[in-house]
mmCIF file of C-alpha atoms in Angstrom:
data_model
loop_
_atom_site.group_PDB
_atom_site.id
_atom_site.type_symbol
_atom_site.label_atom_id
_atom_site.label_comp_id
_atom_site.label_asym_id
_atom_site.label_seq_id
_atom_site.Cartn_x
_atom_site.Cartn_y
_atom_site.Cartn_z
ATOM 1 C CA LEU A 1 -16.744 24.484 -29.208
ATOM 2 C CA LEU A 2 -17.113 24.300 -25.139
ATOM 3 C CA SER A 3 -15.234 27.277 -23.394
ATOM 4 C CA ARG A 4 -15.824 25.379 -20.594
ATOM 5 C CA GLN A 5 -15.665 21.640 -19.052
ATOM 6 C CA VAL A 6 -19.249 20.087 -18.345
ATOM 7 C CA PHE A 7 -18.905 16.692 -16.867
ATOM 8 C CA GLY A 8 -21.568 14.077 -16.379
ATOM 9 C CA TRP A 9 -21.725 10.371 -14.949
ATOM 10 C CA TYR A 10 -23.378 7.976 -16.966
ATOM 11 C CA PRO A 11 -25.046 5.679 -14.620
ATOM 12 C CA PHE A 12 -25.108 1.750 -15.485
ATOM 13 C CA TRP A 13 -28.771 1.517 -15.536
ATOM 14 C CA GLU A 14 -29.194 3.970 -18.187
ATOM 15 C CA LYS A 15 -28.430 1.429 -21.099
ATOM 16 C CA ASP A 16 -30.312 3.270 -23.596
ATOM 17 C CA LEU A 17 -29.661 6.977 -23.059
ATOM 18 C CA HIS A 18 -26.444 6.924 -24.946
ATOM 19 C CA LYS A 19 -28.432 7.048 -27.860
ATOM 20 C CA THR A 20 -30.296 10.220 -27.240
ATOM 21 C CA LEU A 21 -27.186 12.539 -25.730
ATOM 22 C CA ASP A 22 -26.413 15.505 -27.014
ATOM 23 C CA TYR A 23 -22.727 14.951 -27.107
ATOM 24 C CA SER A 24 -22.281 19.153 -27.940
ATOM 25 C CA LEU A 25 -23.376 19.596 -24.533
ATOM 26 C CA LEU A 26 -20.787 17.561 -22.892
ATOM 27 C CA SER A 27 -16.663 17.601 -22.458
ATOM 28 C CA THR A 28 -16.366 14.645 -20.341
ATOM 29 C CA VAL A 29 -18.544 11.374 -19.312
ATOM 30 C CA ALA A 30 -18.075 9.253 -16.184
ATOM 31 C CA TYR A 31 -19.450 5.686 -16.641
ATOM 32 C CA PHE A 32 -20.780 4.592 -12.705
ATOM 33 C CA SER A 33 -19.398 2.741 -11.685
ATOM 34 C CA TYR A 34 -16.436 0.048 -10.847
ATOM 35 C CA GLU A 35 -17.667 -1.199 -7.284
ATOM 36 C CA VAL A 36 -14.088 -2.001 -4.960
ATOM 37 C CA ASN A 37 -14.485 -4.466 -3.098
ATOM 38 C CA PRO A 38 -13.442 -2.673 0.256
ATOM 39 C CA LYS A 39 -11.543 -6.026 1.279
ATOM 40 C CA THR A 40 -9.067 -7.328 -1.753
ATOM 41 C CA GLY A 41 -9.626 -4.044 -4.589
ATOM 42 C CA ASP A 42 -11.254 -6.265 -7.331
ATOM 43 C CA SER A 43 -14.487 -5.218 -7.931
ATOM 44 C CA ILE A 44 -18.521 -6.076 -6.903
ATOM 45 C CA THR A 45 -18.638 -5.419 -10.479
ATOM 46 C CA ALA A 46 -18.089 -3.246 -12.782
ATOM 47 C CA HIS A 47 -21.140 -3.677 -14.276
ATOM 48 C CA ASP A 48 -21.377 -3.248 -18.167
ATOM 49 C CA TRP A 49 -18.484 -1.092 -18.894
ATOM 50 C CA MET A 50 -16.410 -3.565 -21.343
ATOM 51 C CA THR A 51 -20.313 -3.373 -23.325
ATOM 52 C CA THR A 52 -21.902 -0.693 -22.925
ATOM 53 C CA PRO A 53 -22.399 1.367 -25.967
ATOM 54 C CA VAL A 54 -21.991 4.865 -24.598
ATOM 55 C CA ILE A 55 -18.138 4.290 -24.527
ATOM 56 C CA ASP A 56 -18.058 4.045 -29.105
ATOM 57 C CA SER A 57 -21.068 6.805 -29.307
ATOM 58 C CA ILE A 58 -18.172 9.290 -27.553
ATOM 59 C CA LYS A 59 -14.903 7.929 -29.206
ATOM 60 C CA ASN A 60 -16.269 9.027 -31.650
ATOM 61 C CA TYR A 61 -15.906 12.930 -30.925
ATOM 62 C CA PRO A 62 -11.849 12.994 -30.892
ATOM 63 C CA ASP A 63 -12.418 16.154 -27.943
ATOM 64 C CA LYS A 64 -14.499 14.331 -25.690
ATOM 65 C CA LYS A 65 -13.819 12.160 -22.506
ATOM 66 C CA VAL A 66 -14.774 9.140 -21.161
ATOM 67 C CA LEU A 67 -13.952 8.166 -17.509
ATOM 68 C CA LEU A 68 -14.507 4.957 -15.022
ATOM 69 C CA THR A 69 -15.547 5.591 -12.131
ATOM 70 C CA VAL A 70 -14.506 4.001 -8.946
ATOM 71 C CA THR A 71 -17.166 3.563 -6.270
ATOM 72 C CA ASN A 72 -16.130 2.864 -2.287
ATOM 73 C CA PHE A 73 -19.046 4.304 -0.344
ATOM 74 C CA GLY A 74 -19.533 4.764 4.321
ATOM 75 C CA ASN A 75 -16.729 5.088 6.930
ATOM 76 C CA GLU A 76 -16.081 1.401 7.562
ATOM 77 C CA ASN A 77 -15.399 0.192 3.768
ATOM 78 C CA ASN A 78 -13.212 3.330 3.181
ATOM 79 C CA LYS A 79 -11.408 2.423 6.918
ATOM 80 C CA THR A 80 -11.008 -1.636 5.755
ATOM 81 C CA PHE A 81 -9.865 -0.185 2.242
ATOM 82 C CA LEU A 82 -7.316 2.141 3.009
ATOM 83 C CA LYS A 83 -5.539 0.905 6.184
ATOM 84 C CA ASN A 84 -4.956 -2.320 2.808
ATOM 85 C CA ALA A 85 -2.395 -0.832 0.823
ATOM 86 C CA ARG A 86 -2.151 -4.241 -0.835
ATOM 87 C CA ALA A 87 -5.741 -4.028 -1.782
ATOM 88 C CA GLY A 88 -4.616 -0.693 -3.132
ATOM 89 C CA ASP A 89 -2.113 -2.123 -5.361
ATOM 90 C CA THR A 90 -4.340 -4.334 -6.874
ATOM 91 C CA LEU A 91 -7.538 -1.869 -7.253
ATOM 92 C CA ILE A 92 -4.700 0.384 -9.103
ATOM 93 C CA LYS A 93 -4.218 -2.178 -11.653
ATOM 94 C CA ARG A 94 -7.870 -3.824 -12.396
ATOM 95 C CA VAL A 95 -8.324 0.533 -12.918
ATOM 96 C CA ILE A 96 -5.885 0.026 -15.699
ATOM 97 C CA GLU A 97 -6.531 -2.665 -17.368
ATOM 98 C CA LEU A 98 -10.405 -1.677 -18.016
ATOM 99 C CA LEU A 99 -8.727 1.679 -19.198
ATOM 100 C CA ASP A 100 -7.031 -0.312 -21.498
ATOM 101 C CA ALA A 101 -9.369 -2.397 -22.507
ATOM 102 C CA ARG A 102 -12.106 0.193 -23.675
ATOM 103 C CA GLY A 103 -9.177 2.810 -24.655
ATOM 104 C CA ALA A 104 -10.463 5.361 -22.034
ATOM 105 C CA HIS A 105 -8.909 8.516 -21.028
ATOM 106 C CA GLY A 106 -8.981 7.874 -16.821
ATOM 107 C CA VAL A 107 -10.508 7.534 -13.671
ATOM 108 C CA CYS A 108 -12.964 9.118 -11.248
ATOM 109 C CA ILE A 109 -12.447 8.466 -8.035
ATOM 110 C CA ASP A 110 -15.378 9.180 -5.752
ATOM 111 C CA PHE A 111 -14.983 7.968 -2.384
ATOM 112 C CA GLU A 112 -17.348 8.820 0.066
ATOM 113 C CA GLY A 113 -17.593 8.846 3.956
ATOM 114 C CA ILE A 114 -14.139 9.383 4.844
ATOM 115 C CA VAL A 115 -12.865 10.209 8.223
ATOM 116 C CA ASN A 116 -10.043 12.185 9.327
ATOM 117 C CA SER A 117 -7.934 9.185 10.436
ATOM 118 C CA GLN A 118 -7.620 8.197 7.429
ATOM 119 C CA LYS A 119 -6.291 10.764 5.241
ATOM 120 C CA VAL A 120 -2.561 9.918 5.218
ATOM 121 C CA ASN A 121 -3.570 6.575 3.743
ATOM 122 C CA TYR A 122 -6.214 8.446 1.713
ATOM 123 C CA LYS A 123 -3.215 10.849 0.040
ATOM 124 C CA SER A 124 -1.263 7.876 -0.054
ATOM 125 C CA PHE A 125 -3.498 6.238 -2.439
ATOM 126 C CA ILE A 126 -4.505 8.950 -4.585
ATOM 127 C CA MET A 127 -0.112 9.045 -5.147
ATOM 128 C CA ALA A 128 -0.014 5.827 -6.000
ATOM 129 C CA MET A 129 -3.302 5.698 -8.423
ATOM 130 C CA SER A 130 -1.842 9.392 -9.948
ATOM 131 C CA GLN A 131 1.670 7.625 -10.342
ATOM 132 C CA GLU A 132 0.434 4.619 -12.378
ATOM 133 C CA LEU A 133 -2.307 6.685 -14.517
ATOM 134 C CA LYS A 134 0.511 9.150 -15.499
ATOM 135 C CA LYS A 135 2.884 6.468 -16.904
ATOM 136 C CA LYS A 136 -0.387 6.218 -19.746
ATOM 137 C CA ASP A 137 -1.074 9.312 -19.925
ATOM 138 C CA TYR A 138 -5.059 8.707 -17.962
ATOM 139 C CA LEU A 139 -6.272 11.584 -16.444
ATOM 140 C CA LEU A 140 -7.250 11.414 -12.455
ATOM 141 C CA TYR A 141 -10.323 12.991 -11.372
ATOM 142 C CA MET A 142 -11.525 12.759 -7.074
ATOM 143 C CA THR A 143 -14.902 14.027 -6.273
ATOM 144 C CA VAL A 144 -15.440 16.075 -3.355
ATOM 145 C CA PRO A 145 -18.409 17.263 -0.539
ATOM 146 C CA ALA A 146 -19.993 20.216 -0.490
ATOM 147 C CA VAL A 147 -18.576 20.274 3.425
ATOM 148 C CA ASP A 148 -15.780 18.690 3.660
ATOM 149 C CA TRP A 149 -16.711 17.592 7.659
ATOM 150 C CA HIS A 150 -14.203 15.833 8.238
ATOM 151 C CA ARG A 151 -11.033 17.210 6.971
ATOM 152 C CA TYR A 152 -9.577 14.290 5.543
ATOM 153 C CA LEU A 153 -8.354 16.503 2.430
ATOM 154 C CA GLN A 154 -4.568 17.129 2.212
ATOM 155 C CA TYR A 155 -4.604 19.922 -0.198
ATOM 156 C CA ASP A 156 -0.683 20.497 -0.313
ATOM 157 C CA ASP A 157 -0.262 17.325 -1.937
ATOM 158 C CA LEU A 158 -3.080 16.459 -3.707
ATOM 159 C CA ILE A 159 -3.708 19.635 -5.556
ATOM 160 C CA PRO A 160 -0.379 18.735 -8.343
ATOM 161 C CA ILE A 161 -1.690 15.579 -9.507
ATOM 162 C CA VAL A 162 -5.843 15.672 -9.510
ATOM 163 C CA ASP A 163 -6.896 16.377 -13.098
ATOM 164 C CA GLN A 164 -10.158 17.478 -11.670
ATOM 165 C CA PHE A 165 -11.675 18.194 -7.875
ATOM 166 C CA ILE A 166 -15.714 17.433 -8.530
ATOM 167 C CA ILE A 167 -17.183 19.337 -5.557
ATOM 168 C CA MET A 168 -20.582 17.178 -4.938
ATOM 169 C CA GLY A 169 -23.283 19.678 -4.568
ATOM 170 C CA TYR A 170 -26.218 18.086 -3.726
ATOM 171 C CA ASP A 171 -27.619 17.000 -0.432
ATOM 172 C CA TYR A 172 -27.093 19.710 1.872
ATOM 173 C CA TYR A 173 -30.722 19.253 2.575
ATOM 174 C CA GLY A 174 -32.280 15.795 3.429
ATOM 175 C CA SER A 175 -34.427 13.118 5.381
ATOM 176 C CA THR A 176 -32.192 14.030 8.962
ATOM 177 C CA SER A 177 -32.187 17.620 8.235
ATOM 178 C CA LYS A 178 -33.572 19.572 11.430
ATOM 179 C CA VAL A 179 -36.079 21.615 8.803
ATOM 180 C CA ALA A 180 -37.122 21.276 5.366
ATOM 181 C CA GLY A 181 -34.496 22.815 2.913
ATOM 182 C CA PRO A 182 -32.831 22.859 -0.694
ATOM 183 C CA VAL A 183 -31.322 19.914 -1.910
ATOM 184 C CA ALA A 184 -28.645 22.047 -3.917
ATOM 185 C CA PRO A 185 -29.294 26.133 -2.979
ATOM 186 C CA LEU A 186 -27.315 28.417 -4.058
ATOM 187 C CA SER A 187 -27.325 31.033 -1.211
ATOM 188 C CA SER A 188 -28.801 30.150 2.536
ATOM 189 C CA GLY A 189 -32.392 31.790 3.888
ATOM 190 C CA LYS A 190 -32.640 32.763 7.396
ATOM 191 C CA ILE A 191 -34.021 28.988 8.684
ATOM 192 C CA TRP A 192 -31.205 27.012 6.573
ATOM 193 C CA ASP A 193 -27.844 26.508 7.570
ATOM 194 C CA PRO A 194 -25.246 29.067 5.973
ATOM 195 C CA PHE A 195 -23.812 25.662 3.775
ATOM 196 C CA ASN A 196 -24.331 26.155 0.199
ATOM 197 C CA LEU A 197 -23.104 26.135 -3.363
ATOM 198 C CA THR A 198 -21.338 29.506 -3.033
ATOM 199 C CA THR A 199 -19.828 28.159 0.146
ATOM 200 C CA SER A 200 -18.470 24.930 -1.188
ATOM 201 C CA VAL A 201 -17.330 26.873 -4.235
ATOM 202 C CA ASP A 202 -15.484 29.478 -2.080
ATOM 203 C CA TYR A 203 -14.515 26.954 0.463
ATOM 204 C CA TYR A 204 -11.956 24.723 -2.084
ATOM 205 C CA LEU A 205 -10.807 27.891 -3.961
ATOM 206 C CA ALA A 206 -9.744 29.478 -0.190
ATOM 207 C CA ASN A 207 -7.618 26.256 0.254
ATOM 208 C CA ASP A 208 -5.938 27.259 -3.564
ATOM 209 C CA ILE A 209 -7.466 24.859 -5.597
ATOM 210 C CA PRO A 210 -7.784 26.302 -9.030
ATOM 211 C CA ALA A 211 -10.572 27.484 -9.992
ATOM 212 C CA SER A 212 -9.748 25.541 -13.585
ATOM 213 C CA LYS A 213 -9.110 22.790 -11.609
ATOM 214 C CA LEU A 214 -12.744 22.526 -9.787
ATOM 215 C CA ILE A 215 -15.890 21.459 -11.534
ATOM 216 C CA LEU A 216 -19.409 21.746 -10.186
ATOM 217 C CA ALA A 217 -21.863 18.607 -10.106
ATOM 218 C CA LEU A 218 -25.262 19.450 -9.579
ATOM 219 C CA PRO A 219 -28.214 16.874 -8.786
#
């Protein structure tokens, strides 16, 4: 048995990957993804969640978990969605219907690009999602950025209700960087910014997220 939780996203476009995965090396697989319509909370698409064989493959192992990843990207999309409580209620309802339909174990919320002005709305949405999921013993995972530039995470409220926080440990450098650098540095060189995998983990530990609730995602 694994001594640590080993989590991985399963992207919808990898149609046949389930045939070759070494499931003994995984504990949790998050299907990617339910793409949120930010105006309504309904899905733009859930891709082949209802038919993908990877869910049945994982369920052959009683110690493995399968989650549905829910994605909403960009500042404007997140503002639109988070300011609309009705859209949040719709999303929660749709997600639970999909979890029920496939006998899955929970959800991974992957909202990227949330500004500080929406931190209260985001907290309220996560709390509402958690309340409904827990009625059916479903798990709630949530991605957090490598660097929380916008200071949108309210730890005191989120830590008790989120099962796992997944640090997105990548994209420290990219096309907009002033200098070339590693995508996921363990430490920083002399010409690089001080942010790296080590400082990211230390940051979330310093904000009192227990180590047992942290997963570091690598590219």
